[in-house]
Amino acid sequence: MTTVVRRATRWNRPLMFLVSVMALLSVVAVVGILVDPRVLTGAPIWLKPFKFAVSFVLYGATLAWMLSLLPRRSRAVERAVVVIVAVAVVENAWIIGQVVRGQASHFNDSTPLNTALFAAMGAAIMVLFFAHLVIGIVVLIQRIPDRVAATAVGWGLGLSLLGMLAAVPMALPMQDPGIEGIGGAHSVGVPDGGPGLPVVGWSTTGGDLRIGHFVGLHALQALPILAILLSRFATRWDERIRAHLLVVAGGAYGVLTVLLTWQALRGQPLLRPDTTTLAAVAALAVATATATGLVLVRQRRPELALAA
């Protein structure tokens, strides 16, 4: 553990600065949740800053680790990182500022100032999206030497972009609830702020676009974790097979992200899927299991040939 911490101190400094600031902010938000009784859209007013801070801690730390795997430095990556850090800090400062004012930070069209702030943050997030895309392209070009890690990093970066895009429908005209001062919504078919799952707040009575957004974003952690587990516990499989298994997992993960977004757009709660959704999930499970089986069969054939 000490070795890991020492290595982390040498990771990308702007990103580790972001991680430190967001970790401090998450503590501040926890204190706010405990001492500030205000509620906004059915949740403690400090819950959103807490969730965003924790999300950026995970994002910053994971991205810094990924960049530590690159064989050489890249000016394009370093500039993209500075952009990401700047956008993240500004966005979280905006969210906290709105909390202090007792105002919603997202979909708030109640005043010209709130409308302008939300529009500016939307533009900033698009800048972050393209900076993240630049990093993904550089990672693909440079080719991380470890094939398994390279596959996990590539798919993680790509699927997290898909997760960002899954949030776009929240601000489209079709999500306008027709309520004065509100220009978008997380929920589909029901108002925001209704009954929801603990902590995450995902709607239990209608669709919720945050689910696909969340799942897609955290491919950034899920695929590398799977790569680590395969490297640790599946040593009997060679590097090529482990990389192929990651491709299968990445493809399935991407389809799952789209499926969850599709389910939400149909106004369907996560835990109350209809027959169509269950059939789609079953088809995905069968396809994933079949693809996994084919990859493992290809591993076994050379072993049988050598034994013969």
PDB file of C-alpha atoms in Angstrom:
ATOM      1  CA  MET A   1       0.000   0.000   0.000  1.00  0.00           C
ATOM      2  CA  THR A   2       2.855   2.380   0.863  1.00  0.00           C
ATOM      3  CA  THR A   3       4.384   1.759  -2.578  1.00  0.00           C
ATOM      4  CA  VAL A   4       1.070   2.554  -4.263  1.00  0.00           C
ATOM      5  CA  VAL A   5       0.760   5.822  -2.337  1.00  0.00           C
ATOM      6  CA  ARG A   6       4.331   6.818  -3.240  1.00  0.00           C
ATOM      7  CA  ARG A   7       3.659   6.137  -6.912  1.00  0.00           C
ATOM      8  CA  ALA A   8       0.419   8.130  -6.748  1.00  0.00           C
ATOM      9  CA  THR A   9       2.311  11.198  -5.555  1.00  0.00           C
ATOM     10  CA  ARG A  10       4.177  11.132  -8.876  1.00  0.00           C
ATOM     11  CA  TRP A  11       1.038  10.915 -10.992  1.00  0.00           C
ATOM     12  CA  ASN A  12      -0.219  13.857 -13.040  1.00  0.00           C
ATOM     13  CA  ARG A  13      -0.023  16.836 -10.649  1.00  0.00           C
ATOM     14  CA  PRO A  14      -3.038  18.838 -11.911  1.00  0.00           C
ATOM     15  CA  LEU A  15      -5.235  15.761 -11.603  1.00  0.00           C
ATOM     16  CA  MET A  16      -3.941  14.932  -8.128  1.00  0.00           C
ATOM     17  CA  PHE A  17      -4.582  18.561  -7.162  1.00  0.00           C
ATOM     18  CA  LEU A  18      -8.158  18.071  -8.374  1.00  0.00           C
ATOM     19  CA  VAL A  19      -8.467  14.867  -6.352  1.00  0.00           C
ATOM     20  CA  SER A  20      -7.263  16.661  -3.202  1.00  0.00           C
ATOM     21  CA  VAL A  21      -9.638  19.600  -3.651  1.00  0.00           C
ATOM     22  CA  MET A  22     -12.610  17.344  -4.385  1.00  0.00           C
ATOM     23  CA  ALA A  23     -11.817  15.115  -1.391  1.00  0.00           C
ATOM     24  CA  LEU A  24     -11.853  18.217   0.844  1.00  0.00           C
ATOM     25  CA  LEU A  25     -15.080  19.378  -0.779  1.00  0.00           C
ATOM     26  CA  SER A  26     -16.731  16.013  -0.132  1.00  0.00           C
ATOM     27  CA  VAL A  27     -15.968  16.420   3.584  1.00  0.00           C
ATOM     28  CA  VAL A  28     -17.436  19.931   3.535  1.00  0.00           C
ATOM     29  CA  ALA A  29     -20.540  18.583   1.789  1.00  0.00           C
ATOM     30  CA  VAL A  30     -20.958  15.842   4.403  1.00  0.00           C
ATOM     31  CA  VAL A  31     -20.841  18.479   7.131  1.00  0.00           C
ATOM     32  CA  GLY A  32     -23.408  20.480   5.156  1.00  0.00           C
ATOM     33  CA  ILE A  33     -25.714  17.465   4.936  1.00  0.00           C
ATOM     34  CA  LEU A  34     -25.470  16.985   8.694  1.00  0.00           C
ATOM     35  CA  VAL A  35     -25.940  20.596   9.823  1.00  0.00           C
ATOM     36  CA  ASP A  36     -27.973  22.253   7.039  1.00  0.00           C
ATOM     37  CA  PRO A  37     -31.657  21.208   7.178  1.00  0.00           C
ATOM     38  CA  ARG A  38     -32.547  22.668   3.770  1.00  0.00           C
ATOM     39  CA  VAL A  39     -34.061  20.345   1.172  1.00  0.00           C
ATOM     40  CA  LEU A  40     -34.108  20.901  -2.598  1.00  0.00           C
ATOM     41  CA  THR A  41     -36.092  18.724  -5.048  1.00  0.00           C
ATOM     42  CA  GLY A  42     -36.707  16.161  -2.326  1.00  0.00           C
ATOM     43  CA  ALA A  43     -33.069  15.730  -1.206  1.00  0.00           C
ATOM     44  CA  PRO A  44     -30.684  17.454   1.245  1.00  0.00           C
ATOM     45  CA  ILE A  45     -29.373  20.542  -0.504  1.00  0.00           C
ATOM     46  CA  TRP A  46     -25.730  19.495   0.061  1.00  0.00           C
ATOM     47  CA  LEU A  47     -26.201  16.007  -1.409  1.00  0.00           C
ATOM     48  CA  LYS A  48     -25.512  17.117  -4.995  1.00  0.00           C
ATOM     49  CA  PRO A  49     -22.151  18.766  -4.119  1.00  0.00           C
ATOM     50  CA  PHE A  50     -21.220  15.600  -2.226  1.00  0.00           C
ATOM     51  CA  LYS A  51     -22.024  13.298  -5.152  1.00  0.00           C
ATOM     52  CA  PHE A  52     -20.210  15.514  -7.657  1.00  0.00           C
ATOM     53  CA  ALA A  53     -17.144  15.813  -5.398  1.00  0.00           C
ATOM     54  CA  VAL A  54     -16.878  12.042  -4.889  1.00  0.00           C
ATOM     55  CA  SER A  55     -17.389  11.485  -8.609  1.00  0.00           C
ATOM     56  CA  PHE A  56     -14.515  13.820  -9.471  1.00  0.00           C
ATOM     57  CA  VAL A  57     -12.262  12.183  -6.866  1.00  0.00           C
ATOM     58  CA  LEU A  58     -12.782   8.851  -8.633  1.00  0.00           C
ATOM     59  CA  TYR A  59     -12.488  10.410 -12.075  1.00  0.00           C
ATOM     60  CA  GLY A  60      -9.311  12.351 -11.312  1.00  0.00           C
ATOM     61  CA  ALA A  61      -7.536   9.482  -9.542  1.00  0.00           C
ATOM     62  CA  THR A  62      -8.433   6.944 -12.240  1.00  0.00           C
ATOM     63  CA  LEU A  63      -7.398   9.235 -15.076  1.00  0.00           C
ATOM     64  CA  ALA A  64      -4.107  10.069 -13.331  1.00  0.00           C
ATOM     65  CA  TRP A  65      -3.353   6.348 -12.967  1.00  0.00           C
ATOM     66  CA  MET A  66      -4.180   5.737 -16.628  1.00  0.00           C
ATOM     67  CA  LEU A  67      -1.851   8.516 -17.766  1.00  0.00           C
ATOM     68  CA  SER A  68       0.941   7.038 -15.639  1.00  0.00           C
ATOM     69  CA  LEU A  69       0.851   4.006 -17.955  1.00  0.00           C
ATOM     70  CA  LEU A  70       1.679   6.004 -21.088  1.00  0.00           C
ATOM     71  CA  PRO A  71       5.164   5.267 -22.473  1.00  0.00           C
ATOM     72  CA  ARG A  72       5.946   8.971 -22.918  1.00  0.00           C
ATOM     73  CA  ARG A  73       4.609  12.425 -22.076  1.00  0.00           C
ATOM     74  CA  SER A  74       2.209  14.209 -24.395  1.00  0.00           C
ATOM     75  CA  ARG A  75       1.677  17.971 -24.581  1.00  0.00           C
ATOM     76  CA  ALA A  76      -1.816  17.420 -25.952  1.00  0.00           C
ATOM     77  CA  VAL A  77      -2.690  15.294 -22.914  1.00  0.00           C
ATOM     78  CA  GLU A  78      -1.183  17.793 -20.482  1.00  0.00           C
ATOM     79  CA  ARG A  79      -3.198  20.633 -22.009  1.00  0.00           C
ATOM     80  CA  ALA A  80      -6.364  18.531 -22.026  1.00  0.00           C
ATOM     81  CA  VAL A  81      -5.821  17.706 -18.342  1.00  0.00           C
ATOM     82  CA  VAL A  82      -5.508  21.394 -17.445  1.00  0.00           C
ATOM     83  CA  VAL A  83      -8.804  22.036 -19.252  1.00  0.00           C
ATOM     84  CA  ILE A  84     -10.514  19.175 -17.409  1.00  0.00           C
ATOM     85  CA  VAL A  85      -9.259  20.352 -14.017  1.00  0.00           C
ATOM     86  CA  ALA A  86     -10.335  23.950 -14.709  1.00  0.00           C
ATOM     87  CA  VAL A  87     -13.828  22.886 -15.809  1.00  0.00           C
ATOM     88  CA  ALA A  88     -14.216  20.561 -12.822  1.00  0.00           C
ATOM     89  CA  VAL A  89     -13.211  23.243 -10.321  1.00  0.00           C
ATOM     90  CA  VAL A  90     -15.463  25.869 -11.924  1.00  0.00           C
ATOM     91  CA  GLU A  91     -18.418  23.488 -12.128  1.00  0.00           C
ATOM     92  CA  ASN A  92     -18.179  22.484  -8.488  1.00  0.00           C
ATOM     93  CA  ALA A  93     -17.716  26.102  -7.396  1.00  0.00           C
ATOM     94  CA  TRP A  94     -20.894  26.921  -9.327  1.00  0.00           C
ATOM     95  CA  ILE A  95     -22.806  24.075  -7.657  1.00  0.00           C
ATOM     96  CA  ILE A  96     -21.698  25.208  -4.198  1.00  0.00           C
ATOM     97  CA  GLY A  97     -22.535  28.812  -5.034  1.00  0.00           C
ATOM     98  CA  GLN A  98     -26.055  27.760  -5.965  1.00  0.00           C
ATOM     99  CA  VAL A  99     -26.353  25.777  -2.726  1.00  0.00           C
ATOM    100  CA  VAL A 100     -25.336  28.845  -0.719  1.00  0.00           C
ATOM    101  CA  ARG A 101     -27.993  30.851  -2.613  1.00  0.00           C
ATOM    102  CA  GLY A 102     -30.552  28.102  -2.012  1.00  0.00           C
ATOM    103  CA  GLN A 103     -30.986  27.648  -5.771  1.00  0.00           C
ATOM    104  CA  ALA A 104     -30.993  24.582  -8.015  1.00  0.00           C
ATOM    105  CA  SER A 105     -27.827  24.339 -10.082  1.00  0.00           C
ATOM    106  CA  HIS A 106     -29.256  22.245 -12.931  1.00  0.00           C
ATOM    107  CA  PHE A 107     -32.192  23.019 -15.239  1.00  0.00           C
ATOM    108  CA  ASN A 108     -32.739  26.336 -13.433  1.00  0.00           C
ATOM    109  CA  ASP A 109     -34.383  28.926 -15.695  1.00  0.00           C
ATOM    110  CA  SER A 110     -35.994  30.884 -12.876  1.00  0.00           C
ATOM    111  CA  THR A 111     -33.968  34.068 -13.505  1.00  0.00           C
ATOM    112  CA  PRO A 112     -31.758  35.380 -16.331  1.00  0.00           C
ATOM    113  CA  LEU A 113     -28.711  34.828 -14.088  1.00  0.00           C
ATOM    114  CA  ASN A 114     -29.595  31.194 -13.368  1.00  0.00           C
ATOM    115  CA  THR A 115     -30.332  30.574 -17.037  1.00  0.00           C
ATOM    116  CA  ALA A 116     -26.989  32.063 -18.074  1.00  0.00           C
ATOM    117  CA  LEU A 117     -25.099  30.077 -15.415  1.00  0.00           C
ATOM    118  CA  PHE A 118     -26.626  26.777 -16.466  1.00  0.00           C
ATOM    119  CA  ALA A 119     -25.977  27.497 -20.150  1.00  0.00           C
ATOM    120  CA  ALA A 120     -22.356  28.370 -19.388  1.00  0.00           C
ATOM    121  CA  MET A 121     -21.891  25.157 -17.422  1.00  0.00           C
ATOM    122  CA  GLY A 122     -23.411  23.161 -20.264  1.00  0.00           C
ATOM    123  CA  ALA A 123     -20.867  24.675 -22.650  1.00  0.00           C
ATOM    124  CA  ALA A 124     -18.055  23.967 -20.174  1.00  0.00           C
ATOM    125  CA  ILE A 125     -19.061  20.311 -19.930  1.00  0.00           C
ATOM    126  CA  MET A 126     -18.849  20.020 -23.705  1.00  0.00           C
ATOM    127  CA  VAL A 127     -15.309  21.414 -23.485  1.00  0.00           C
ATOM    128  CA  LEU A 128     -14.519  18.740 -20.865  1.00  0.00           C
ATOM    129  CA  PHE A 129     -15.997  16.096 -23.181  1.00  0.00           C
ATOM    130  CA  PHE A 130     -13.661  17.054 -26.029  1.00  0.00           C
ATOM    131  CA  ALA A 131     -10.647  17.289 -23.693  1.00  0.00           C
ATOM    132  CA  HIS A 132     -11.453  13.757 -22.495  1.00  0.00           C
ATOM    133  CA  LEU A 133     -11.749  12.668 -26.142  1.00  0.00           C
ATOM    134  CA  VAL A 134      -8.290  14.092 -26.882  1.00  0.00           C
ATOM    135  CA  ILE A 135      -6.838  12.016 -24.042  1.00  0.00           C
ATOM    136  CA  GLY A 136      -8.536   8.898 -25.393  1.00  0.00           C
ATOM    137  CA  ILE A 137      -7.105   9.468 -28.867  1.00  0.00           C
ATOM    138  CA  VAL A 138      -3.569   9.991 -27.525  1.00  0.00           C
ATOM    139  CA  VAL A 139      -3.823   6.829 -25.417  1.00  0.00           C
ATOM    140  CA  LEU A 140      -4.800   4.842 -28.511  1.00  0.00           C
ATOM    141  CA  ILE A 141      -1.968   6.357 -30.570  1.00  0.00           C
ATOM    142  CA  GLN A 142       0.740   5.820 -27.960  1.00  0.00           C
ATOM    143  CA  ARG A 143      -0.245   2.199 -27.275  1.00  0.00           C
ATOM    144  CA  ILE A 144       0.309   1.263 -23.635  1.00  0.00           C
ATOM    145  CA  PRO A 145       2.812  -1.657 -23.646  1.00  0.00           C
ATOM    146  CA  ASP A 146       0.694  -3.893 -21.391  1.00  0.00           C
ATOM    147  CA  ARG A 147      -1.960  -5.249 -23.764  1.00  0.00           C
ATOM    148  CA  VAL A 148      -4.496  -6.032 -21.028  1.00  0.00           C
ATOM    149  CA  ALA A 149      -4.111  -2.612 -19.401  1.00  0.00           C
ATOM    150  CA  ALA A 150      -4.251  -0.909 -22.801  1.00  0.00           C
ATOM    151  CA  THR A 151      -7.537  -2.651 -23.621  1.00  0.00           C
ATOM    152  CA  ALA A 152      -9.064  -1.739 -20.262  1.00  0.00           C
ATOM    153  CA  VAL A 153      -7.943   1.896 -20.486  1.00  0.00           C
ATOM    154  CA  GLY A 154      -9.126   2.290 -24.065  1.00  0.00           C
ATOM    155  CA  TRP A 155     -12.562   0.854 -23.391  1.00  0.00           C
ATOM    156  CA  GLY A 156     -12.865   2.716 -20.093  1.00  0.00           C
ATOM    157  CA  LEU A 157     -12.126   6.068 -21.722  1.00  0.00           C
ATOM    158  CA  GLY A 158     -14.443   5.370 -24.651  1.00  0.00           C
ATOM    159  CA  LEU A 159     -17.379   4.140 -22.583  1.00  0.00           C
ATOM    160  CA  SER A 160     -17.082   7.058 -20.169  1.00  0.00           C
ATOM    161  CA  LEU A 161     -17.619   9.323 -23.189  1.00  0.00           C
ATOM    162  CA  LEU A 162     -20.780   7.327 -23.901  1.00  0.00           C
ATOM    163  CA  GLY A 163     -21.798   7.913 -20.276  1.00  0.00           C
ATOM    164  CA  MET A 164     -21.365  11.652 -20.736  1.00  0.00           C
ATOM    165  CA  LEU A 165     -23.546  11.561 -23.844  1.00  0.00           C
ATOM    166  CA  ALA A 166     -26.222   9.661 -21.912  1.00  0.00           C
ATOM    167  CA  ALA A 167     -26.836  12.865 -19.936  1.00  0.00           C
ATOM    168  CA  VAL A 168     -27.669  14.928 -23.046  1.00  0.00           C
ATOM    169  CA  PRO A 169     -31.402  14.000 -23.131  1.00  0.00           C
ATOM    170  CA  MET A 170     -31.837  15.563 -19.674  1.00  0.00           C
ATOM    171  CA  ALA A 171     -31.601  19.048 -21.183  1.00  0.00           C
ATOM    172  CA  LEU A 172     -33.482  18.411 -24.446  1.00  0.00           C
ATOM    173  CA  PRO A 173     -36.899  20.034 -25.091  1.00  0.00           C
ATOM    174  CA  MET A 174     -38.643  16.687 -24.596  1.00  0.00           C
ATOM    175  CA  GLN A 175     -37.531  16.805 -20.939  1.00  0.00           C
ATOM    176  CA  ASP A 176     -39.063  20.234 -20.317  1.00  0.00           C
ATOM    177  CA  PRO A 177     -41.589  19.528 -17.534  1.00  0.00           C
ATOM    178  CA  GLY A 178     -43.684  22.584 -18.394  1.00  0.00           C
ATOM    179  CA  ILE A 179     -42.986  24.102 -14.965  1.00  0.00           C
ATOM    180  CA  GLU A 180     -42.032  27.760 -14.857  1.00  0.00           C
ATOM    181  CA  GLY A 181     -38.351  28.240 -14.044  1.00  0.00           C
ATOM    182  CA  ILE A 182     -37.344  24.645 -14.882  1.00  0.00           C
ATOM    183  CA  GLY A 183     -35.801  23.757 -18.245  1.00  0.00           C
ATOM    184  CA  GLY A 184     -35.035  20.050 -18.008  1.00  0.00           C
ATOM    185  CA  ALA A 185     -35.274  16.975 -15.802  1.00  0.00           C
ATOM    186  CA  HIS A 186     -33.551  13.779 -14.710  1.00  0.00           C
ATOM    187  CA  SER A 187     -36.767  11.816 -14.449  1.00  0.00           C
ATOM    188  CA  VAL A 188     -39.013  10.695 -17.294  1.00  0.00           C
ATOM    189  CA  GLY A 189     -42.753  10.420 -16.838  1.00  0.00           C
ATOM    190  CA  VAL A 190     -42.690  11.757 -13.272  1.00  0.00           C
ATOM    191  CA  PRO A 191     -41.481  15.020 -11.671  1.00  0.00           C
ATOM    192  CA  ASP A 192     -37.947  15.259 -10.300  1.00  0.00           C
ATOM    193  CA  GLY A 193     -37.721  14.949  -6.521  1.00  0.00           C
ATOM    194  CA  GLY A 194     -40.172  12.073  -6.139  1.00  0.00           C
ATOM    195  CA  PRO A 195     -39.540   8.722  -4.409  1.00  0.00           C
ATOM    196  CA  GLY A 196     -36.049   7.436  -5.163  1.00  0.00           C
ATOM    197  CA  LEU A 197     -33.431   4.849  -4.292  1.00  0.00           C
ATOM    198  CA  PRO A 198     -31.303   5.587  -1.198  1.00  0.00           C
ATOM    199  CA  VAL A 199     -28.244   7.865  -1.694  1.00  0.00           C
ATOM    200  CA  VAL A 200     -28.363   7.973  -5.502  1.00  0.00           C
ATOM    201  CA  GLY A 201     -31.979   9.189  -5.556  1.00  0.00           C
ATOM    202  CA  TRP A 202     -32.866   7.406  -8.809  1.00  0.00           C
ATOM    203  CA  SER A 203     -36.616   7.488  -9.350  1.00  0.00           C
ATOM    204  CA  THR A 204     -38.582   4.415  -8.262  1.00  0.00           C
ATOM    205  CA  THR A 205     -41.789   5.570  -9.949  1.00  0.00           C
ATOM    206  CA  GLY A 206     -40.553   6.615 -13.405  1.00  0.00           C
ATOM    207  CA  GLY A 207     -37.544   6.542 -15.707  1.00  0.00           C
ATOM    208  CA  ASP A 208     -34.292   8.180 -14.614  1.00  0.00           C
ATOM    209  CA  LEU A 209     -31.637   9.261 -17.099  1.00  0.00           C
ATOM    210  CA  ARG A 210     -28.994   9.473 -14.396  1.00  0.00           C
ATOM    211  CA  ILE A 211     -28.711   5.669 -14.329  1.00  0.00           C
ATOM    212  CA  GLY A 212     -27.217   5.213 -17.804  1.00  0.00           C
ATOM    213  CA  HIS A 213     -25.131   8.350 -17.221  1.00  0.00           C
ATOM    214  CA  PHE A 214     -23.724   6.909 -13.981  1.00  0.00           C
ATOM    215  CA  VAL A 215     -23.053   3.427 -15.352  1.00  0.00           C
ATOM    216  CA  GLY A 216     -21.359   4.749 -18.478  1.00  0.00           C
ATOM    217  CA  LEU A 217     -19.130   7.175 -16.591  1.00  0.00           C
ATOM    218  CA  HIS A 218     -17.902   4.513 -14.195  1.00  0.00           C
ATOM    219  CA  ALA A 219     -16.697   2.251 -16.973  1.00  0.00           C
ATOM    220  CA  LEU A 220     -13.561   4.307 -16.332  1.00  0.00           C
ATOM    221  CA  GLN A 221     -13.137   2.333 -13.094  1.00  0.00           C
ATOM    222  CA  ALA A 222     -15.007  -0.885 -13.906  1.00  0.00           C
ATOM    223  CA  LEU A 223     -12.903  -2.023 -16.881  1.00  0.00           C
ATOM    224  CA  PRO A 224      -9.496  -1.418 -15.215  1.00  0.00           C
ATOM    225  CA  ILE A 225     -10.722  -3.223 -12.085  1.00  0.00           C
ATOM    226  CA  LEU A 226     -11.737  -6.181 -14.250  1.00  0.00           C
ATOM    227  CA  ALA A 227      -8.304  -6.077 -15.926  1.00  0.00           C
ATOM    228  CA  ILE A 228      -6.596  -6.160 -12.517  1.00  0.00           C
ATOM    229  CA  LEU A 229      -8.750  -9.110 -11.408  1.00  0.00           C
ATOM    230  CA  LEU A 230      -8.009 -11.020 -14.599  1.00  0.00           C
ATOM    231  CA  SER A 231      -4.277 -10.380 -14.254  1.00  0.00           C
ATOM    232  CA  ARG A 232      -4.369 -11.480 -10.614  1.00  0.00           C
ATOM    233  CA  PHE A 233      -6.649 -14.517 -10.724  1.00  0.00           C
ATOM    234  CA  ALA A 234      -6.667 -15.666 -14.374  1.00  0.00           C
ATOM    235  CA  THR A 235      -2.951 -16.203 -14.922  1.00  0.00           C
ATOM    236  CA  ARG A 236      -3.611 -19.529 -16.685  1.00  0.00           C
ATOM    237  CA  TRP A 237      -4.988 -17.480 -19.573  1.00  0.00           C
ATOM    238  CA  ASP A 238      -2.441 -15.665 -21.698  1.00  0.00           C
ATOM    239  CA  GLU A 239      -2.417 -11.908 -22.263  1.00  0.00           C
ATOM    240  CA  ARG A 240      -4.209 -12.164 -25.603  1.00  0.00           C
ATOM    241  CA  ILE A 241      -7.160 -14.068 -24.125  1.00  0.00           C
ATOM    242  CA  ARG A 242      -7.475 -11.689 -21.176  1.00  0.00           C
ATOM    243  CA  ALA A 243      -7.503  -8.748 -23.594  1.00  0.00           C
ATOM    244  CA  HIS A 244     -10.217 -10.433 -25.667  1.00  0.00           C
ATOM    245  CA  LEU A 245     -12.283 -11.045 -22.528  1.00  0.00           C
ATOM    246  CA  LEU A 246     -12.013  -7.342 -21.768  1.00  0.00           C
ATOM    247  CA  VAL A 247     -13.268  -6.531 -25.268  1.00  0.00           C
ATOM    248  CA  VAL A 248     -16.304  -8.739 -24.618  1.00  0.00           C
ATOM    249  CA  ALA A 249     -16.871  -7.076 -21.237  1.00  0.00           C
ATOM    250  CA  GLY A 250     -16.470  -3.602 -22.740  1.00  0.00           C
ATOM    251  CA  GLY A 251     -18.949  -4.340 -25.519  1.00  0.00           C
ATOM    252  CA  ALA A 252     -21.473  -5.722 -23.034  1.00  0.00           C
ATOM    253  CA  TYR A 253     -20.947  -2.745 -20.736  1.00  0.00           C
ATOM    254  CA  GLY A 254     -21.597  -0.311 -23.575  1.00  0.00           C
ATOM    255  CA  VAL A 255     -24.793  -2.112 -24.605  1.00  0.00           C
ATOM    256  CA  LEU A 256     -25.919  -2.117 -20.959  1.00  0.00           C
ATOM    257  CA  THR A 257     -25.393   1.646 -20.769  1.00  0.00           C
ATOM    258  CA  VAL A 258     -27.526   2.165 -23.872  1.00  0.00           C
ATOM    259  CA  LEU A 259     -30.138  -0.293 -22.571  1.00  0.00           C
ATOM    260  CA  LEU A 260     -30.451   1.529 -19.237  1.00  0.00           C
ATOM    261  CA  THR A 261     -30.825   4.872 -21.018  1.00  0.00           C
ATOM    262  CA  TRP A 262     -33.447   3.358 -23.348  1.00  0.00           C
ATOM    263  CA  GLN A 263     -35.337   1.982 -20.347  1.00  0.00           C
ATOM    264  CA  ALA A 264     -35.308   5.403 -18.687  1.00  0.00           C
ATOM    265  CA  LEU A 265     -36.483   7.194 -21.837  1.00  0.00           C
ATOM    266  CA  ARG A 266     -39.520   4.902 -21.815  1.00  0.00           C
ATOM    267  CA  GLY A 267     -40.424   6.203 -18.345  1.00  0.00           C
ATOM    268  CA  GLN A 268     -39.647   2.883 -16.686  1.00  0.00           C
ATOM    269  CA  PRO A 269     -38.126   2.570 -13.182  1.00  0.00           C
ATOM    270  CA  LEU A 270     -34.883   0.609 -12.947  1.00  0.00           C
ATOM    271  CA  LEU A 271     -36.311  -2.009 -10.584  1.00  0.00           C
ATOM    272  CA  ARG A 272     -39.615  -2.445 -12.432  1.00  0.00           C
ATOM    273  CA  PRO A 273     -38.603  -3.582 -15.931  1.00  0.00           C
ATOM    274  CA  ASP A 274     -41.278  -4.728 -18.346  1.00  0.00           C
ATOM    275  CA  THR A 275     -41.160  -7.833 -20.541  1.00  0.00           C
ATOM    276  CA  THR A 276     -39.393  -5.989 -23.368  1.00  0.00           C
ATOM    277  CA  THR A 277     -36.620  -4.754 -21.083  1.00  0.00           C
ATOM    278  CA  LEU A 278     -36.190  -8.184 -19.482  1.00  0.00           C
ATOM    279  CA  ALA A 279     -35.943  -9.764 -22.936  1.00  0.00           C
ATOM    280  CA  ALA A 280     -33.257  -7.253 -23.932  1.00  0.00           C
ATOM    281  CA  VAL A 281     -31.305  -7.969 -20.732  1.00  0.00           C
ATOM    282  CA  ALA A 282     -31.586 -11.703 -21.319  1.00  0.00           C
ATOM    283  CA  ALA A 283     -30.380 -11.315 -24.912  1.00  0.00           C
ATOM    284  CA  LEU A 284     -27.401  -9.279 -23.705  1.00  0.00           C
ATOM    285  CA  ALA A 285     -26.565 -11.919 -21.075  1.00  0.00           C
ATOM    286  CA  VAL A 286     -26.751 -14.754 -23.627  1.00  0.00           C
ATOM    287  CA  ALA A 287     -24.644 -12.838 -26.173  1.00  0.00           C
ATOM    288  CA  THR A 288     -22.026 -11.996 -23.542  1.00  0.00           C
ATOM    289  CA  ALA A 289     -21.852 -15.561 -22.250  1.00  0.00           C
ATOM    290  CA  THR A 290     -21.576 -16.909 -25.810  1.00  0.00           C
ATOM    291  CA  ALA A 291     -18.802 -14.478 -26.740  1.00  0.00           C
ATOM    292  CA  THR A 292     -16.946 -15.312 -23.512  1.00  0.00           C
ATOM    293  CA  GLY A 293     -17.259 -19.010 -24.239  1.00  0.00           C
ATOM    294  CA  LEU A 294     -15.879 -18.566 -27.758  1.00  0.00           C
ATOM    295  CA  VAL A 295     -12.873 -16.662 -26.425  1.00  0.00           C
ATOM    296  CA  LEU A 296     -12.116 -19.387 -23.872  1.00  0.00           C
ATOM    297  CA  VAL A 297     -12.552 -22.160 -26.463  1.00  0.00           C
ATOM    298  CA  ARG A 298      -9.915 -20.459 -28.600  1.00  0.00           C
ATOM    299  CA  GLN A 299      -7.599 -20.566 -25.560  1.00  0.00           C
ATOM    300  CA  ARG A 300      -8.239 -24.251 -24.984  1.00  0.00           C
ATOM    301  CA  ARG A 301      -7.633 -25.381 -28.563  1.00  0.00           C
ATOM    302  CA  PRO A 302      -3.885 -24.536 -28.571  1.00  0.00           C
ATOM    303  CA  GLU A 303      -3.560 -26.289 -25.187  1.00  0.00           C
ATOM    304  CA  LEU A 304      -5.157 -29.452 -26.606  1.00  0.00           C
ATOM    305  CA  ALA A 305      -2.924 -29.278 -29.678  1.00  0.00           C
ATOM    306  CA  LEU A 306       0.182 -29.073 -27.499  1.00  0.00           C
ATOM    307  CA  ALA A 307      -1.002 -31.964 -25.339  1.00  0.00           C
ATOM    308  CA  ALA A 308      -1.523 -34.111 -28.447  1.00  0.00           C
TER     309      ALA A 308
END
